[in-house]
Coordinates of C-alpha atoms and ligand atoms in Angstrom, one line a residue:
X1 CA 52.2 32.4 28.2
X2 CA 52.2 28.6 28.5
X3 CA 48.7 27.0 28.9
X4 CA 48.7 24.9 31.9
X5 CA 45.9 22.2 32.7
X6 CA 46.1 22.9 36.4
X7 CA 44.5 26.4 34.6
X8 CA 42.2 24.7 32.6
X9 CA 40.8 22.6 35.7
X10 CA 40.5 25.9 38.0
X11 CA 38.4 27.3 35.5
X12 CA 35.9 24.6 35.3
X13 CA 35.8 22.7 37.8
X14 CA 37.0 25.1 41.5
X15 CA 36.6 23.0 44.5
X16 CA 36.5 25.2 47.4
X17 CA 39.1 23.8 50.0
X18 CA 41.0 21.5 47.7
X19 CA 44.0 22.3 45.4
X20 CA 45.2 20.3 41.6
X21 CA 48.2 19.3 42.8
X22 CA 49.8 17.9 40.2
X23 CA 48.9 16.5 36.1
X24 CA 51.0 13.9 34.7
X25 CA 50.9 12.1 31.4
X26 CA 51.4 8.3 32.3
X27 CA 51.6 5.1 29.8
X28 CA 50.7 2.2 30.9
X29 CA 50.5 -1.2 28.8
X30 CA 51.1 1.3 25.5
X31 CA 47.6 3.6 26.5
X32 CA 47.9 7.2 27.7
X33 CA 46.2 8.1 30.6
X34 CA 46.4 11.5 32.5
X35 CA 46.3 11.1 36.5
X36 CA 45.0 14.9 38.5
X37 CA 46.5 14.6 42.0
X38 CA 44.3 16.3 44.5
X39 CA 45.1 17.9 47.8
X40 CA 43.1 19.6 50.5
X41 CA 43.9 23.5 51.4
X42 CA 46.1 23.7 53.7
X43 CA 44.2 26.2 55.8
X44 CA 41.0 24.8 55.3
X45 CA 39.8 22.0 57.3
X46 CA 37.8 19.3 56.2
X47 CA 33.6 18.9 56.3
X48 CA 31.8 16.2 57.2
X49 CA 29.8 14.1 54.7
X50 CA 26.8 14.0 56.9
X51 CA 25.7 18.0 57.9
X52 CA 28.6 19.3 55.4
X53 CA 30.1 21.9 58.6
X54 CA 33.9 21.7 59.3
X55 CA 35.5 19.7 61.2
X56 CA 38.5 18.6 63.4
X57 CA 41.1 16.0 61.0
X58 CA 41.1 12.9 62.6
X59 CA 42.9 10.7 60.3
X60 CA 43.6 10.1 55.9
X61 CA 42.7 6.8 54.0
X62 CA 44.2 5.5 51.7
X63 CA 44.5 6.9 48.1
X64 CA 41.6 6.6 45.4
X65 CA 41.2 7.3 41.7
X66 CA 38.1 8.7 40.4
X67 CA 37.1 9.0 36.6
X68 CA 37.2 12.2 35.2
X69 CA 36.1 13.6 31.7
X70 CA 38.5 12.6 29.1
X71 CA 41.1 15.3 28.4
X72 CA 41.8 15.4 24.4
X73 CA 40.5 11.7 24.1
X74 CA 42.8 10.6 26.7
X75 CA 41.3 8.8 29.8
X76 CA 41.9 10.7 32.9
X77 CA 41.9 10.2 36.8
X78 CA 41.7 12.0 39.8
X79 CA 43.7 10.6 42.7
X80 CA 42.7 11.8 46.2
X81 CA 43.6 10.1 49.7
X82 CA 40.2 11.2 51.4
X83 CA 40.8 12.3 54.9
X84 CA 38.1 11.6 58.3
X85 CA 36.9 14.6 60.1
X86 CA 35.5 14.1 63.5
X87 CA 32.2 16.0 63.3
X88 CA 30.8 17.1 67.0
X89 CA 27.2 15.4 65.8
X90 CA 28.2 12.4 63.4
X91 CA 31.4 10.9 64.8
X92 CA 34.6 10.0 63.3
X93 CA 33.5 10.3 59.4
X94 CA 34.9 10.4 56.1
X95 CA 34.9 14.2 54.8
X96 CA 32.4 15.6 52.1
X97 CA 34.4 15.1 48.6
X98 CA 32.6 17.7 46.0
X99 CA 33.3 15.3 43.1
X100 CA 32.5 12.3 44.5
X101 CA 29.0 10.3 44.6
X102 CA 29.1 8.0 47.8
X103 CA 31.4 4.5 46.7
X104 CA 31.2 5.5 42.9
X105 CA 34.7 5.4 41.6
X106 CA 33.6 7.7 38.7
X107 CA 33.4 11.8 39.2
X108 CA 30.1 13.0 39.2
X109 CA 31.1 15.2 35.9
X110 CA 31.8 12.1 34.5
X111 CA 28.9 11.2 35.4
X112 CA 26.5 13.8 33.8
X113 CA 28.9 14.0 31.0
X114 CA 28.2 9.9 30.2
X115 CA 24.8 10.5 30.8
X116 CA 24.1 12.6 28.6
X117 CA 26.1 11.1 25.5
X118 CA 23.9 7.7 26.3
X119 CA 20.9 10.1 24.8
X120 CA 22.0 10.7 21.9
X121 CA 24.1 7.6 21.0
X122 CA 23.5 3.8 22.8
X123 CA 25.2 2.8 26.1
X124 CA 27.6 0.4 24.5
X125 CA 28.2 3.0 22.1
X126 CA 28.9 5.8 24.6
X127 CA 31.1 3.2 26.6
X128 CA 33.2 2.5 23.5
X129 CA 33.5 6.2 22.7
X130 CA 34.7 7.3 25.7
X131 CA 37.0 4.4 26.8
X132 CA 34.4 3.3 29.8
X133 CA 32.5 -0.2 30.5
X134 CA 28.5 -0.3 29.6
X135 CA 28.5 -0.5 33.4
X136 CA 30.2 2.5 34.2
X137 CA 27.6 4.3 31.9
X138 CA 24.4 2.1 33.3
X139 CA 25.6 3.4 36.9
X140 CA 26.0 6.8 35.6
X141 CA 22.8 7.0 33.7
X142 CA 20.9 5.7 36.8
X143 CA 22.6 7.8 39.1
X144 CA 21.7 11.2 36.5
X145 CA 17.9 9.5 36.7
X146 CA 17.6 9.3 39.9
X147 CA 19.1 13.0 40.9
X148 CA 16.0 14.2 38.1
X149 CA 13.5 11.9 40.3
X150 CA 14.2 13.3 43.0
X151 CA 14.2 16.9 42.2
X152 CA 11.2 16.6 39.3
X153 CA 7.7 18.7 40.0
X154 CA 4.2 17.0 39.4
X155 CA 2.1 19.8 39.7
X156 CA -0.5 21.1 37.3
X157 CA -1.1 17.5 36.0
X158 CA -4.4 17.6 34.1
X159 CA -4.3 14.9 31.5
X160 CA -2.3 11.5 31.4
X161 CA -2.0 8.9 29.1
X162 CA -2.1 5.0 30.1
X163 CA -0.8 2.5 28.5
X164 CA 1.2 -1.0 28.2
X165 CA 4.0 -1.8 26.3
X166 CA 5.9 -5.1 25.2
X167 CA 9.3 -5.3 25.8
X168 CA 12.0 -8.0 25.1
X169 CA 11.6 -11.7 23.7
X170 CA 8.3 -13.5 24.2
X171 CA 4.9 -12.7 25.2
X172 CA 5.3 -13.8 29.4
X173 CA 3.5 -11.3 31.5
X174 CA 7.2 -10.1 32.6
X175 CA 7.2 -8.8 29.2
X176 CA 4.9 -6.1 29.5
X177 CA 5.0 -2.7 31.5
X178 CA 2.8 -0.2 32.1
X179 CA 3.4 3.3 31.3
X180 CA 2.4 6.5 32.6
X181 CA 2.2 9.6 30.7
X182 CA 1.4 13.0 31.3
X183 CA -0.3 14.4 27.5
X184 CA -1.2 18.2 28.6
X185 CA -0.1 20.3 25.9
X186 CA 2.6 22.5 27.7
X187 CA 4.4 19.1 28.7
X188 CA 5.0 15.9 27.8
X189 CA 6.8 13.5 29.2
X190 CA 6.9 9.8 30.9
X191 CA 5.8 9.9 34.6
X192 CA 5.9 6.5 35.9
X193 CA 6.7 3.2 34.3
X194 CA 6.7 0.0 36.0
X195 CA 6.3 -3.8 35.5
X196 CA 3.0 -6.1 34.2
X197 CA 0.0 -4.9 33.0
X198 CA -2.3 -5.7 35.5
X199 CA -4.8 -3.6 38.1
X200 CA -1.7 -3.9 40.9
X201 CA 1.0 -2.1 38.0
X202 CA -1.6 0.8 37.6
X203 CA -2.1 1.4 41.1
X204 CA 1.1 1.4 41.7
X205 CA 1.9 4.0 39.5
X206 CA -0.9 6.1 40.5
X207 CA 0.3 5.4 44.2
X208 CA 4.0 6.9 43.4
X209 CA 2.3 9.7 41.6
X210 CA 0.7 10.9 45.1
X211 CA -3.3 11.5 46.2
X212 CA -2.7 15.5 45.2
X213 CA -1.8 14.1 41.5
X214 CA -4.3 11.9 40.9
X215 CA -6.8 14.0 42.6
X216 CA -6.0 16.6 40.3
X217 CA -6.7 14.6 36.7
X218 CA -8.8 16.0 34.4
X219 CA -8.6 13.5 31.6
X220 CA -7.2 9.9 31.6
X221 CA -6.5 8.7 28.6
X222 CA -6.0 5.1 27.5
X223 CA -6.9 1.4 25.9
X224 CA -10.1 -0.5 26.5
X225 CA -8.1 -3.1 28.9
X226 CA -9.9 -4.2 31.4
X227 CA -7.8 -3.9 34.6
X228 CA -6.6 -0.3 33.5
X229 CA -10.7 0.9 33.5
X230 CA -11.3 -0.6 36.4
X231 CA -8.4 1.2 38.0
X232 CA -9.3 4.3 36.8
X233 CA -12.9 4.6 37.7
X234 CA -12.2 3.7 41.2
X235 CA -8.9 6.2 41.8
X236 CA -10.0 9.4 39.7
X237 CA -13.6 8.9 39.5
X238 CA -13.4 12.8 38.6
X239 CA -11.8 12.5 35.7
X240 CA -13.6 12.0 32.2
X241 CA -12.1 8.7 31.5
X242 CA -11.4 9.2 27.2
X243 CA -10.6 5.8 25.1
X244 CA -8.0 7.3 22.8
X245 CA -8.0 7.6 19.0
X246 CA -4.4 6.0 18.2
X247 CA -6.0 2.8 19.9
X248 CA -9.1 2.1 18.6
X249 CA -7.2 2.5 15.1
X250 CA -5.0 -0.3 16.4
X251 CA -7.6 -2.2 17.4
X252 CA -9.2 -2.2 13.5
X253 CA -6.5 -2.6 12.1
X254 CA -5.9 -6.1 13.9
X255 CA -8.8 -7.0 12.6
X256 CA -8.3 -6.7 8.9
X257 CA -5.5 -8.1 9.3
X258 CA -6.9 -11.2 10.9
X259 CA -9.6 -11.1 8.2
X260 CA -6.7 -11.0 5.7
X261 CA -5.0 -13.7 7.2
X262 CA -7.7 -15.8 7.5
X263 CA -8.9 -15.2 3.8
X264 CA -5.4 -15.7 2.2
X265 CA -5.5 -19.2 4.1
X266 CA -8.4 -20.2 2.3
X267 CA -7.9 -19.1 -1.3
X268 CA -4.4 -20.7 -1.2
X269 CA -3.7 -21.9 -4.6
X270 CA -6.7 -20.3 -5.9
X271 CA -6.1 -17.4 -9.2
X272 CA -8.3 -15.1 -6.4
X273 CA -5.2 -14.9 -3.8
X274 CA -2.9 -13.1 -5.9
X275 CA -5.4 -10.1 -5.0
X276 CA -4.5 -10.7 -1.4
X277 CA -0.3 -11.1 -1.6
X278 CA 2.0 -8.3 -0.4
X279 CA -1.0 -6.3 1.1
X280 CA -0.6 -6.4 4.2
X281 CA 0.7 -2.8 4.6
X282 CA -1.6 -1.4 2.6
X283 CA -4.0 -2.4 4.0
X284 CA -2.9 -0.8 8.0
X285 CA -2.6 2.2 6.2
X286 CA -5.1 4.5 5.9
X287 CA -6.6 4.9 2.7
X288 CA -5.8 8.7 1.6
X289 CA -2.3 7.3 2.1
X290 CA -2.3 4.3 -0.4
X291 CA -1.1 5.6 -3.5
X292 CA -0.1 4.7 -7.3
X293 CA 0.6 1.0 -8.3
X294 CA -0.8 0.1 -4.8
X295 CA -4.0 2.0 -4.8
X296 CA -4.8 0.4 -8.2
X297 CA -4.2 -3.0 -6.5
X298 CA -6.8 -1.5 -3.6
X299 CA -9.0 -0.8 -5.5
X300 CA -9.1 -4.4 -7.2
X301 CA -9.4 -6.3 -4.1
X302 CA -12.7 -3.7 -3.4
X303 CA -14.5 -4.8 -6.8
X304 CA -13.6 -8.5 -6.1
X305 CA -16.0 -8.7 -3.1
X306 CA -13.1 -10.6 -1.0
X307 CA -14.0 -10.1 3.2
X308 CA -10.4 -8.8 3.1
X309 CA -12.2 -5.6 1.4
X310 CA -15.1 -5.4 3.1
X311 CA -13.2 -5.0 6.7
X312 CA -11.1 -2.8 5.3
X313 CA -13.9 -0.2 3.9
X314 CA -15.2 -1.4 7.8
X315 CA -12.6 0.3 9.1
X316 CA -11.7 3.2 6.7
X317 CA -15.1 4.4 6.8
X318 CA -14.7 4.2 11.3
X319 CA -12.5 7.4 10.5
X320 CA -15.4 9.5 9.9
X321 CA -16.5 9.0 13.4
X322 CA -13.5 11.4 15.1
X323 CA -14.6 14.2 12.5
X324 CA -17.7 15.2 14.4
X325 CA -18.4 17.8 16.3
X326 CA -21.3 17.0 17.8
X327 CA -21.3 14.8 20.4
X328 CA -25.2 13.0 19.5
X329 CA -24.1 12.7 15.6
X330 CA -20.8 11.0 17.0
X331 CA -23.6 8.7 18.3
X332 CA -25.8 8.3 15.7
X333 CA -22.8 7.3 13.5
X334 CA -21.4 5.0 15.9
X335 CA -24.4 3.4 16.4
X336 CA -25.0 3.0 12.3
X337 CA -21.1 1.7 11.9
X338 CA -21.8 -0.9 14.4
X339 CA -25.0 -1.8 12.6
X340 CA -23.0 -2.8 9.6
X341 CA -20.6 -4.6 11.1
X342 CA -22.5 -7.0 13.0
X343 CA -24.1 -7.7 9.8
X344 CA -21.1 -8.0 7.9
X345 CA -20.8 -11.6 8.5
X346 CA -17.0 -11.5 9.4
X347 CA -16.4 -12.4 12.8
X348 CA -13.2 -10.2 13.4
X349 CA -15.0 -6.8 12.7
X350 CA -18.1 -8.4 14.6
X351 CA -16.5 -8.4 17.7
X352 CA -14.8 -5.0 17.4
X353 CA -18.4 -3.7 16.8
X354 CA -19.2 -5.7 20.2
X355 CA -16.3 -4.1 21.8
X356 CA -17.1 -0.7 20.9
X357 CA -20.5 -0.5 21.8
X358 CA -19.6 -1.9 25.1
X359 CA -17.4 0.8 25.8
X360 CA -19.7 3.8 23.9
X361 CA -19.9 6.0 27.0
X362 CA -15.9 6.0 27.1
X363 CA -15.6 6.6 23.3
X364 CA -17.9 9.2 22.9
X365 CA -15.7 11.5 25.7
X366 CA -13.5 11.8 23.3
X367 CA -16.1 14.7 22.7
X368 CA -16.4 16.0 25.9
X369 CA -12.7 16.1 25.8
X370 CA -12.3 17.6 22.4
X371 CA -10.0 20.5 22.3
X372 CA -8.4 19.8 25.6
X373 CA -6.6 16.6 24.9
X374 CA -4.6 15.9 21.5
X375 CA -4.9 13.2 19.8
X376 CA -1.5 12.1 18.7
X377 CA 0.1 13.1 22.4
X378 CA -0.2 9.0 23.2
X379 CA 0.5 7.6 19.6
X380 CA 3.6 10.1 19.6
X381 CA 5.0 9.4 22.9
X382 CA 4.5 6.0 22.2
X383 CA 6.3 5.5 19.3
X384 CA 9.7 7.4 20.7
X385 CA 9.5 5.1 23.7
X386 CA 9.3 1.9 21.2
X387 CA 12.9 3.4 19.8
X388 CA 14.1 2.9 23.2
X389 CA 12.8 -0.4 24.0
X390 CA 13.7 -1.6 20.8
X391 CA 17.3 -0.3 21.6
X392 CA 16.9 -2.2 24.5
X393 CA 18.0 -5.7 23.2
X394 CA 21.2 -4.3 24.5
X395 CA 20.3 -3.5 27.8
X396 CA 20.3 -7.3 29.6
X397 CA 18.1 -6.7 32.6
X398 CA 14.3 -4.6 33.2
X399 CA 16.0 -2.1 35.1
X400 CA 17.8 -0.8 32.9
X401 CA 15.6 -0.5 30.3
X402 CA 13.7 1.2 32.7
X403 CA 16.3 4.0 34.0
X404 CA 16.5 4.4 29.9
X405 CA 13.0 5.7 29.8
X406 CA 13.0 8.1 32.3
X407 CA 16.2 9.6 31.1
X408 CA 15.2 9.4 27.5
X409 CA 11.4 10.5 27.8
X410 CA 11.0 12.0 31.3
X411 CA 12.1 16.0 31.2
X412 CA 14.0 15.1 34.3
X413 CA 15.6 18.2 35.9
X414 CA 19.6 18.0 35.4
X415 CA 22.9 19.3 37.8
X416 CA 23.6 22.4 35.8
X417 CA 26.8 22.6 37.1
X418 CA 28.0 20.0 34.6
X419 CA 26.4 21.5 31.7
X420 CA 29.8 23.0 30.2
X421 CA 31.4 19.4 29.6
X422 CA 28.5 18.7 26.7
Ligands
LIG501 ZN1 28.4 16.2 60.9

């Protein structure tokens, strides 16, 4: 028995009411390409596009290809000559194609099928791959994003994660966007991303979340920005409000490094700044992490008495604080750690001290929230979505980069019936 593609199409891809008329194997300008004719049943009439019930033929357009999923590597069409049904309700209409997405000249199992490759690989690789434009697979991808958007659940929300992210070249307010995660433990994922960082981006986002959402948070978890606090305490004024872990590190860490910076400016020249050169990373790490050749350098810039050193012990010795279990030692510490730093005498670590004490109420929920939040939900989700915005120097405009992050980091349901073609 001879394997025919007709076969092979019947088997995945059945459209009730229409026939594979015909495969052919065509060249054009030396590349193969394989064109499916289509035809409707014959004794099946035609529904309409609006209410999807049959209807009398009125008329036939002209034909139209469609991209299919390549056959053996080779790009592949579907030509059909839509007809217009003339629905009792809706008028003289075009008829309901089950392939077809509206004007998109591509088939929706193209669709899905670029979609999903532009997960795993970049969209101009996935257009290169599969013989497509980076514009056929930004229209597919945002096509497959917004089908999941549509169809997604929000409920049994307890705990999200805010916060902003840099995108792009430059440091313009157009450069940031605000994120929306949601950190419970049985799911992750990105809820709602959308432009600037200021007190209009989060309500926004907590807007498109709904009342019944944001109503139901437990926890909100995020920076010590201002506008995001303020936010927060006046739309979920239930919710114990937690300043995460993964932040306040980053917030050290700046620190020493501006100590380091500053410091290594002064000694230039000096027989003291060699103690300073190629630290940097060693010195954002954390210290049970620094080992061999560069601990013993550590350990030399401790004994020299350099501020470098002395912020850094600062901050090392902060990671004590998360390791309590009471909530009024948590204090007691906090309250001690800011002690020394204010007297430290180095102005960086002075002002995180400031900052902290400010905000002890909101840093010592991290108690009241222990167990029920974890810590590296925010740092983890954050760094996957860096890989995408850093893979985003391809993607020219916000849009995109923003249909990338819902389809890379949202859990978005899919079309199932696509599934077999990856
Ligand atoms: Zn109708």
């Amino acid at each position: 028995m001879q394997l025919e593609v007709k076969t092979v199409l019947n088997r995945i891809q059945h459209f009730v009411g229409f026939v594979y008329q015909e495969v052919r194997l065509r060249t054009q300008r030396g590349k193969l390409h394989i064109e499916v004719k289509i035809e409707p049943h014959q004794s099946m009439r035609g529904r309409c596009s609006e209410c999807r019930r049959p209807a009398p033929g009125y008329d036939r357009l002209p034909e139209r290809p469609w991209l299919f999923v390549p056959m053996w590597g080779i790009v592949t069409w579907f030509l059909y000559a839509p007809r217009r049904v003339e629905c009792r309700e809706h008028g003289v209409v075009v008829e309901h194609i089950p392939w077809s997405e509206g004007q998109r000249p591509v088939t929706i199992a193209m669709m899905c099928f670029l979609a999903r490759w532009a997960r795993r690989l970049s969209w101009r690789e996935t257009a290169r791959a599969f013989q497509t434009s980076w514009e056929s697979v930004y229209r597919s991808v945002e096509w497959f994003v917004a089908w999941g958007l549509a169809r997604r659940k929000l409920e049994g929300i307890e705990a999200i994660g805010v916060d902003e992210l840099h995108w792009g070249k430059g440091k313009r307010a157009d450069n940031f966007l605000t994120v929306i995660y949601q950190i419970d433990s049985h799911c992750r994922r990105l809820l709602w991303g959308g432009r600037r960082r200021t007190q209009a981006s989060l309500r926004r986002g907590l807007a498109a979340l709904g009342p019944a959402v944001v109503g139901g948070l437990r926890f909100v978890c995020s920076d010590m920005w201002r506008a995001y606090l303020t936010v927060i305490a006046a739309k979920a004024p239930q919710a114990v409000h937690v300043l995460d872990r993964f932040h306040i590190t980053l917030h050290l860490n700046q620190a020493v490094d501006q100590v380091r910076r500053a410091e290594s400016g002064r000694l230039r020249g000096r027989p003291l700044a060699k103690k300073l050169k190629h630290m940097r990373w060693q010195l954002l790490r954390r210290g049970s992490r620094v080992r061999g050749r560069a601990k013993q350098r550590l350990c030399g810039l401790l004994r020299s008495k350099l501020a470098t050193g002395r912020a850094w012990m600062l901050k090392e010795t902060f990671q004590h604080f998360w390791t309590y279990r009471s909530l009024s030692w948590a204090s007691a510490f906090l309250e001690v750690w800011c002690g020394w730093a204010l007297r430290s005498r180095i102005e960086p670590m002075k002002k995180v001290a400031r900052t902290l004490r400010g905000h002890q109420e909101l840093l010592l929920n991290w108690f009241r929230a222990k167990g029920e939040i974890s810590a590296g939900a925010v740092e983890g989700l954050n760094n996957k979505i860096r890989v995408v915005t850093r893979r985003s120097y391809g993607f020219r405009t916000y849009d995109a980069m923003e249909i990338a992050l819902y389809h890379t980091l949202g859990r978005l349901p899919e079309p199932e019936s696509t599934h077999r073609f990856c």
